[in-house]
Short mmCIF file of C-alpha atoms in Angstrom, two decimals:
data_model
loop_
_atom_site.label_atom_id
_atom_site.label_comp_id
_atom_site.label_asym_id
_atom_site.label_seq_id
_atom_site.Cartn_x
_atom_site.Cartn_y
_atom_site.Cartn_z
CA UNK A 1 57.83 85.02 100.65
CA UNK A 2 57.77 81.31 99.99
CA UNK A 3 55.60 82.05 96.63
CA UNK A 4 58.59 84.25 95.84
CA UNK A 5 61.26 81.75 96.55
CA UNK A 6 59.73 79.03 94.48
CA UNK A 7 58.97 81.47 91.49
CA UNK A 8 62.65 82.14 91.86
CA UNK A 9 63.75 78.74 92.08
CA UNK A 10 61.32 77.65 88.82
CA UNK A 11 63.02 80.43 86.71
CA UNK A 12 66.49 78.73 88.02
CA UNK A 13 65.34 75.13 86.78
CA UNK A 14 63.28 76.30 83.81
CA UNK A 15 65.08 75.96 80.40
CA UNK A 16 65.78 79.40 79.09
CA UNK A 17 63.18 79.16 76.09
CA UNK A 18 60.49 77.08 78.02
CA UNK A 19 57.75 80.22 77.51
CA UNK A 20 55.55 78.90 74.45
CA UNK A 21 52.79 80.94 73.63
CA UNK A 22 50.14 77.65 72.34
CA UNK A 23 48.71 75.16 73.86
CA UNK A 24 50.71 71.89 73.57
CA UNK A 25 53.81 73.86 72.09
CA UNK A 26 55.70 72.85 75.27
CA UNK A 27 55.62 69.02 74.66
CA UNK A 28 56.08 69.56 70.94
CA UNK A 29 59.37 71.68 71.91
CA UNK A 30 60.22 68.98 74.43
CA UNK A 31 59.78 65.86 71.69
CA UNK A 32 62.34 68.07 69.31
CA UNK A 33 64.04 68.58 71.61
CA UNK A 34 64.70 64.90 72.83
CA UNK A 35 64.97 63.94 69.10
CA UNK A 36 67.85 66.70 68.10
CA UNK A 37 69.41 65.51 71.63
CA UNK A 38 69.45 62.08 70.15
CA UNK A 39 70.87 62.72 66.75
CA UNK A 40 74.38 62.58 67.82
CA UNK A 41 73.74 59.09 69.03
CA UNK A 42 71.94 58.08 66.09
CA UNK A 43 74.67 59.22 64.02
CA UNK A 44 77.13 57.46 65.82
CA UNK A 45 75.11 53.96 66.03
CA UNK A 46 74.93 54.26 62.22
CA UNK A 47 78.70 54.92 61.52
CA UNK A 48 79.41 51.55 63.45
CA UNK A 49 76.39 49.79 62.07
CA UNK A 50 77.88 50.52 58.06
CA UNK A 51 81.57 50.90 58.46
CA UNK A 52 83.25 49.52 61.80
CA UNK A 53 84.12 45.67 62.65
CA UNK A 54 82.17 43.56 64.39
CA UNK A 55 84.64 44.44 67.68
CA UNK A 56 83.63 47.96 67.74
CA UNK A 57 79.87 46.98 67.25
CA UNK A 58 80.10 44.82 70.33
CA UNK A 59 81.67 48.16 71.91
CA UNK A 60 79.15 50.07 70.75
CA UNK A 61 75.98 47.76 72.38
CA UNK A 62 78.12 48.12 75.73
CA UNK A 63 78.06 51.94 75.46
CA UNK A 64 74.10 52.43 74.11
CA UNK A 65 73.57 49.94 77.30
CA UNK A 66 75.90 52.52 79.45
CA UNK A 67 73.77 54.85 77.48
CA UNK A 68 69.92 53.99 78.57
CA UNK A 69 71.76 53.73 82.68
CA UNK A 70 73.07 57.21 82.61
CA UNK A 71 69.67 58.81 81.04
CA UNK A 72 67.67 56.51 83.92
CA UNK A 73 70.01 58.15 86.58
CA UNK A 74 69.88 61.55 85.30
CA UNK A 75 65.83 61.53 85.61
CA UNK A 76 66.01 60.97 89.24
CA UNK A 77 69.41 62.20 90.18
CA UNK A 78 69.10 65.41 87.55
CA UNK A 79 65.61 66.59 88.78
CA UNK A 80 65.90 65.82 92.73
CA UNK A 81 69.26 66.23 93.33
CA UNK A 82 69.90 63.79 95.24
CA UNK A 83 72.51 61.35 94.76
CA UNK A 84 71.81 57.24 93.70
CA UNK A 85 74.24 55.02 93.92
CA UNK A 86 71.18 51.70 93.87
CA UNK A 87 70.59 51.93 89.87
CA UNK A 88 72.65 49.33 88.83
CA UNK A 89 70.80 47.18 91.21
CA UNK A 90 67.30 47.59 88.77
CA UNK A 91 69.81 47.25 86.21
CA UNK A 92 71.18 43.37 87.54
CA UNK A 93 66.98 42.94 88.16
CA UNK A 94 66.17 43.67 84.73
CA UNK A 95 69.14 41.69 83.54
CA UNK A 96 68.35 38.11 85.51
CA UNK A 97 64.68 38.30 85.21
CA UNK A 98 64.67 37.92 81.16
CA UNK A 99 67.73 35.41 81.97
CA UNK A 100 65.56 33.32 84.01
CA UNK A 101 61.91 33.55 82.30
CA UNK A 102 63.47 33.56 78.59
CA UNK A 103 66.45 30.89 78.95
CA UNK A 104 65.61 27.93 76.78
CA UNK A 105 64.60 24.72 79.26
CA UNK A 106 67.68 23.22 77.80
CA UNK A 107 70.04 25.81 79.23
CA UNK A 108 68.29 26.00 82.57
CA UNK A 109 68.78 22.59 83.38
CA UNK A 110 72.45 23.21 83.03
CA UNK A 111 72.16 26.22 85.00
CA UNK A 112 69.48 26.34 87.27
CA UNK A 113 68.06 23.12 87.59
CA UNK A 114 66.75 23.33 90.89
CA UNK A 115 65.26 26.53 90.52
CA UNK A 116 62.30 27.62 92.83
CA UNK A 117 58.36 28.55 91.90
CA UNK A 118 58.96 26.05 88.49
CA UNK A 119 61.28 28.47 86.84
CA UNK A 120 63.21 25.90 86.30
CA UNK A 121 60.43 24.55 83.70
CA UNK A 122 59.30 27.87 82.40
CA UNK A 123 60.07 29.30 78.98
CA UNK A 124 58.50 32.21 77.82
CA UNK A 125 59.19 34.60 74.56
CA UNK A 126 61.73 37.55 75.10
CA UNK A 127 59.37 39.90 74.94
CA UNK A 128 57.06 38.53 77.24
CA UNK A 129 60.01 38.04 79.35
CA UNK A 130 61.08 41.54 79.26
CA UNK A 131 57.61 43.37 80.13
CA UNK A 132 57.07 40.43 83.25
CA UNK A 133 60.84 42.01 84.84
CA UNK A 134 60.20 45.62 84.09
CA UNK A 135 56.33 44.59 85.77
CA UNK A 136 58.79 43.19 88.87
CA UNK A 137 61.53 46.22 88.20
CA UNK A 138 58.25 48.91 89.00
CA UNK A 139 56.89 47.25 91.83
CA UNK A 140 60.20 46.98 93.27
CA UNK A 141 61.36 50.14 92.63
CA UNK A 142 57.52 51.65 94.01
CA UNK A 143 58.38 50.04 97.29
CA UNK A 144 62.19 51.24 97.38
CA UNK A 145 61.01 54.52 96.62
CA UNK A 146 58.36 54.98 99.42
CA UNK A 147 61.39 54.98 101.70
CA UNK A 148 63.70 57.02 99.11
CA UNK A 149 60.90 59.68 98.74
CA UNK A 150 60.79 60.28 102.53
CA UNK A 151 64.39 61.42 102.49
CA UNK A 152 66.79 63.87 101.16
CA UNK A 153 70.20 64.65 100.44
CA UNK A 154 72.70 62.16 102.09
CA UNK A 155 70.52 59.78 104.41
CA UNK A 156 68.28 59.43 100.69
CA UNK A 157 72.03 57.97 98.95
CA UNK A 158 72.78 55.99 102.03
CA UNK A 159 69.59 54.39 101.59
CA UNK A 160 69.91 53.96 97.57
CA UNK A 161 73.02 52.03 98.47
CA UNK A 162 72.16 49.84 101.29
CA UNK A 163 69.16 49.08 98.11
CA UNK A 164 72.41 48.20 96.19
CA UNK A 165 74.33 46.10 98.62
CA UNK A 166 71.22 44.07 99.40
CA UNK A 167 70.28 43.15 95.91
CA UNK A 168 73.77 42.03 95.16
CA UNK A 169 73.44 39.66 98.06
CA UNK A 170 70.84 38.47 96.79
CA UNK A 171 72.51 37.68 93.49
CA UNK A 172 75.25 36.21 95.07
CA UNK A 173 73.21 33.91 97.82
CA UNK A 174 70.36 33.02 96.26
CA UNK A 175 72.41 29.97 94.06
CA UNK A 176 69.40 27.72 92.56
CA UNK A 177 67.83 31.01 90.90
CA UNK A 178 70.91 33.49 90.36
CA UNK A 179 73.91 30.83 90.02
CA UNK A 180 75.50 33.08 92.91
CA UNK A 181 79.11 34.22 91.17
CA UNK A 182 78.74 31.91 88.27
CA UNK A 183 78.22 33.60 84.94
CA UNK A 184 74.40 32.83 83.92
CA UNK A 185 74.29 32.09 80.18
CA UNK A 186 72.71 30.91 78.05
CA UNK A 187 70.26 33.46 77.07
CA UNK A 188 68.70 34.31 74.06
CA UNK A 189 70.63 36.82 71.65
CA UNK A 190 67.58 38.64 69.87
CA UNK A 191 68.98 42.05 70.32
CA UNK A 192 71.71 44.20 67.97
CA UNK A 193 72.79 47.51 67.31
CA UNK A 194 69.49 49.25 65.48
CA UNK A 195 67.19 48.17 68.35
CA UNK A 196 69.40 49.62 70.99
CA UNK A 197 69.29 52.83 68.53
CA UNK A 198 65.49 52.51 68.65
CA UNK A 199 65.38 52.24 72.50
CA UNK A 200 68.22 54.97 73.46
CA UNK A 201 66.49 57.66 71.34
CA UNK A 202 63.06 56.81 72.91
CA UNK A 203 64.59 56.81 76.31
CA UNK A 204 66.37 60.07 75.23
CA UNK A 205 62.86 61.52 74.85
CA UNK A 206 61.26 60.25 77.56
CA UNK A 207 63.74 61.60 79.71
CA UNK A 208 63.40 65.33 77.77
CA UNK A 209 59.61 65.01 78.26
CA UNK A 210 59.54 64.12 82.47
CA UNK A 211 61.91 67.12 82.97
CA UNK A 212 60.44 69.89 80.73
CA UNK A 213 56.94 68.69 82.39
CA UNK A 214 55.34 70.68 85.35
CA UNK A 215 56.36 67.48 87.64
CA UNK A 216 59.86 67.90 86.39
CA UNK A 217 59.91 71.28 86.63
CA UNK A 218 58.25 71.46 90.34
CA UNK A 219 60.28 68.54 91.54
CA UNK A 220 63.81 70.72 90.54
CA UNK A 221 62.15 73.76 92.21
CA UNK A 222 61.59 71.69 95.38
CA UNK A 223 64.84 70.58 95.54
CA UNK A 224 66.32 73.76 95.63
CA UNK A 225 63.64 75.32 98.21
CA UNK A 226 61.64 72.48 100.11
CA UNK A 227 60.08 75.21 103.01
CA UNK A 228 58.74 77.24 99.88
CA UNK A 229 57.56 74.67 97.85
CA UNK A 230 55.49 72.79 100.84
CA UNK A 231 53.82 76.24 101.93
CA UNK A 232 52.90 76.03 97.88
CA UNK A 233 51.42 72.71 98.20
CA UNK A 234 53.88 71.26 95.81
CA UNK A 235 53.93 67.04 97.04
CA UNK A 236 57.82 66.61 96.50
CA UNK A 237 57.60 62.91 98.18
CA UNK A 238 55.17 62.17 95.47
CA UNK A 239 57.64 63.63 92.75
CA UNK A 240 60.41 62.21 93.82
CA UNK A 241 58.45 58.78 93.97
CA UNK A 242 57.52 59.35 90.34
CA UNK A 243 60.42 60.43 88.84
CA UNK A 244 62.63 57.69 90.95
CA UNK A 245 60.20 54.44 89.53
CA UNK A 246 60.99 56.14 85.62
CA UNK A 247 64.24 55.80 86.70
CA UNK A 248 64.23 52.09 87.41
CA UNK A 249 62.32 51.62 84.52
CA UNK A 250 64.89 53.02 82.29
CA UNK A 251 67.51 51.48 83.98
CA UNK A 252 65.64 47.91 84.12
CA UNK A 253 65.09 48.27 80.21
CA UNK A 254 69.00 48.56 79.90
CA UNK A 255 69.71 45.66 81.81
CA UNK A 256 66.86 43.62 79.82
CA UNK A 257 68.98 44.67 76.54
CA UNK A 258 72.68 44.20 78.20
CA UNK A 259 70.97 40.26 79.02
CA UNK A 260 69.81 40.36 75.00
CA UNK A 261 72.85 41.13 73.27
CA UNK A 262 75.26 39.84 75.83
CA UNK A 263 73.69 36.28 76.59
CA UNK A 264 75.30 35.86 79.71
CA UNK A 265 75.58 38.14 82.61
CA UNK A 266 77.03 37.80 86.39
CA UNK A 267 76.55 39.31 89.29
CA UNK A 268 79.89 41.77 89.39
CA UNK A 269 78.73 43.49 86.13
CA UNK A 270 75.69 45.15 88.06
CA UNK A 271 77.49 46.07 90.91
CA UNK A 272 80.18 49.29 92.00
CA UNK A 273 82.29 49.20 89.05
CA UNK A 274 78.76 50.11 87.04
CA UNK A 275 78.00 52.29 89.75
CA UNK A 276 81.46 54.75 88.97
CA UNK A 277 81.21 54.45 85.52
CA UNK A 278 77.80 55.40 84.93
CA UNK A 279 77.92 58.21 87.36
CA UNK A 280 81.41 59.77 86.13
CA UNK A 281 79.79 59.99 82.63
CA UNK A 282 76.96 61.67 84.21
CA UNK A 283 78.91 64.28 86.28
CA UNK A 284 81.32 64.78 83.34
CA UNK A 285 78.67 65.71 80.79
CA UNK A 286 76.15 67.31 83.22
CA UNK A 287 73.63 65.86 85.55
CA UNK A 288 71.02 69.17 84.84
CA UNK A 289 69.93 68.00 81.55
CA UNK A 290 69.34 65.49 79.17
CA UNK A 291 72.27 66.05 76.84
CA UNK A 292 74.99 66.39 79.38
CA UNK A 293 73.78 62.66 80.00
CA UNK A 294 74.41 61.69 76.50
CA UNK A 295 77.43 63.99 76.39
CA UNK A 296 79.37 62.34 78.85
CA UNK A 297 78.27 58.56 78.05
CA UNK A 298 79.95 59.57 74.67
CA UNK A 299 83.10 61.56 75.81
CA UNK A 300 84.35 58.73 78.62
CA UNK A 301 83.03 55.69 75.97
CA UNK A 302 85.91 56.68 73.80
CA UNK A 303 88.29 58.19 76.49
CA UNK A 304 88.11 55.18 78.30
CA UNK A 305 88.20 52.86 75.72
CA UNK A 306 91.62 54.73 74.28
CA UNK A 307 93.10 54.35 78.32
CA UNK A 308 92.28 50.56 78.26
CA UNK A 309 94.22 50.66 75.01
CA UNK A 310 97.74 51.56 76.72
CA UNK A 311 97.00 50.09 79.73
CA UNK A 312 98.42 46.83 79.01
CA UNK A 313 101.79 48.70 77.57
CA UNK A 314 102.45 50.64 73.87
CA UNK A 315 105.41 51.73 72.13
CA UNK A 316 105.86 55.20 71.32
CA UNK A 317 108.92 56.46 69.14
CA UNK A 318 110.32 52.60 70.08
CA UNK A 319 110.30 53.00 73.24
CA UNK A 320 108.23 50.44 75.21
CA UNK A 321 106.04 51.61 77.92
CA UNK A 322 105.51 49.64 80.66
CA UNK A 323 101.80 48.06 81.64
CA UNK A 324 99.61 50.86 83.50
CA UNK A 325 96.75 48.39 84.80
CA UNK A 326 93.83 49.91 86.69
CA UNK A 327 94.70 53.48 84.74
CA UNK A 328 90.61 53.02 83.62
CA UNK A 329 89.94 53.13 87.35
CA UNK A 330 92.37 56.05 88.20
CA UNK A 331 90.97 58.25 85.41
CA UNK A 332 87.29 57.52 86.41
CA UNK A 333 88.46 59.15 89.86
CA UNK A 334 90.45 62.02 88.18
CA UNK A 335 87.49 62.95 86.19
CA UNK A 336 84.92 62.93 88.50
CA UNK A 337 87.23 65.00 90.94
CA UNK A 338 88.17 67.55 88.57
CA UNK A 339 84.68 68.05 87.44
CA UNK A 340 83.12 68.33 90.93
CA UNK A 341 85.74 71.11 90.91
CA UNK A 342 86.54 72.84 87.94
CA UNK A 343 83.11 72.62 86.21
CA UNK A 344 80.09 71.34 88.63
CA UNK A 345 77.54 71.56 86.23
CA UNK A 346 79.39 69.35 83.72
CA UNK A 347 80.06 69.88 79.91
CA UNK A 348 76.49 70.95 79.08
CA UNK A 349 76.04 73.36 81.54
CA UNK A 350 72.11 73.51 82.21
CA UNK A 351 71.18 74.09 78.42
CA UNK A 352 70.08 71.20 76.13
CA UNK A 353 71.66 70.91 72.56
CA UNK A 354 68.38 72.44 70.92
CA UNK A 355 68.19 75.46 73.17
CA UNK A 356 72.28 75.71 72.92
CA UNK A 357 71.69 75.31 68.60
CA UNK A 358 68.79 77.81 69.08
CA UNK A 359 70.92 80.50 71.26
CA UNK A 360 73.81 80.02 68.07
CA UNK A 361 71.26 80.69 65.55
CA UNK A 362 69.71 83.66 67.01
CA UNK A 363 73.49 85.35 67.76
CA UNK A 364 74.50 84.36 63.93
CA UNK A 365 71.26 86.23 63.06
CA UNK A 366 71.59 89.49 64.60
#
């Protein structure tokens, strides 16, 4: 019976054209996959990069950065089910630990001049920098995650945001290394618009690869049958471990980037208002799969962008409208409640754009 229930639940979670007959097919499938899900992006990123102003190219980093979060949260949140309201705290950790190995010495005596462990007399390369906070990002999120892995469904988010509420503290106490709620600046710009391209379509494959593999793949079927998939032997504290330190790691990389193209960062950026953004694009576009993640990061970028737009007041037909501030917040709500439901599984539904192009193709052929 429980082998019956977890064959049942793998055929739910599989992708619909996951049987490949050759060895090695599967990942190939999976890389296409990840790349045709990342063409939309690309296409976009390269619009902006030839044609827009330089406003809409600052717009543009934001939402690749919004981008690489909602991808991160969608490989643990997508495969296990289980809500996470902590990522934007391995964003902010990402974010401040390039700040504060990669400031120059000048800056840092400005801003944290009484840092602790020497800091304040370090200076290291931005890509040394970045690999030494992802190194801290992983270890932290590897000792978050024993306790995360040990739970499930609602005591698991409770946990992920006491994880958030903690960190943030820390931002905001710990003044001679975080500068508390002063804006941190002075860090090193080496970052634009084609490197967040490069990173958001590797990322976007990454992602494609963890969930068509058999960890992926087990860890989905565990979450909808854990009896049946323990009597199976299938380790779901060990997959949920996994796929919630690739997770961090994603999100980590986006905070390293927001620090690189940004320059200066604060504490209130990594916290709840990060938190309901990233996770209404996720819910709108589809937490199941790679491209609802991408879907919905695009969709709310420009819906949200046109709300801020007339929040502040517009004429229409001369008539002047009156300011609608906080209408951003109030249709991150909306959406997220109409979705939840009207359309649970998002936009994208469980299939990716390749097996949805695929599906089109073979209709248009018979």
């Amino acid at each position: 019976m429980a082998r019956f229930e977890v064959s049942q639940a793998i055929e739910n979670t599989a992708p619909p054209a996951a049987a490949v007959a050759q060895p090695g097919g599967a990942l190939t499938r999976s890389l296409i996959g990840g790349l045709v899900t990342s063409l939309p992006v690309l296409m976009v990123g390269l619009l902006i990069l030839n044609f827009a102003p330089t406003y809409y190219t600052y717009l543009a980093l934001g939402a690749f950065v919004n981008l690489i979060v909602v991808v991160g949260l969608q490989v643990f949140m997508g495969n296990s089910n289980i809500a996470n309201l902590g990522h934007s705290a391995f964003v902010g950790l990402g974010a401040y630990g390039v700040a504060i190995l990669s400031t120059p010495l000048a800056m840092k005596k400005l801003s944290i001049p009484n840092a602790p462990f020497g800091f304040a007399t370090l200076q290291l390369d931005p890509v040394s920098s970045a690999l030494i906070a992802l190194v801290v990002v992983g270890i932290l999120a590897a000792v978050s995650g024993k306790v995360i892995s040990r739970l499930s469904g609602v005591a698991a988010t409770i946990v992920s945001l006491a994880l958030l509420i903690i960190v943030h503290s820390v931002f905001l106490n710990w003044t001679d290394l975080f500068k508390g709620n002063q804006a941190f600046f002075g860090i090193p710009k080496v970052v634009g618009l084609p490197w967040m391209m490069v990173f958001s379509v590797v990322v976007i494959v990454l992602a494609r690869l963890f969930k068509d593999s058999r960890w992926g793949l087990q860890l989905r079927a565990s979450a909808q049958s854990p009896q049946a998939a323990a009597a199976l032997g299938i380790d779901a504290r060990r997959l949920r471990l996994m796929s919630w330190v690739l997770s961090a790691l994603i999100c980590g990389l986006a905070g390293v980037l927001y620090a690189y193209f940004a320059g200066t960062i604060s504490p209130k950026l990594f916290y709840f208002q990060m938190i309901f953004n990233t996770l209404a694009m996720l819910i709108l576009g589809g937490m199941a799969t790679v491209t609802g993640a991408v879907t919905g990061v695009i969709v709310l970028s420009v819906g949200l962008e046109f709300i801020r737009s007339i929040e502040s007041g517009v004429t229409i037909a001369g008539i002047q409208l009156p300011q609608l501030l906080g209408l951003s917040g109030v249709a991150l709500g909306v959406v997220i409640v109409l979705c939840m439901a009207f359309r649970p599984s998002g936009i994208s539904g469980r299939y990716e754009l390749d097996e949805l192009l695929s599906r089109l193709f073979r209709r248009s052929a018979k």
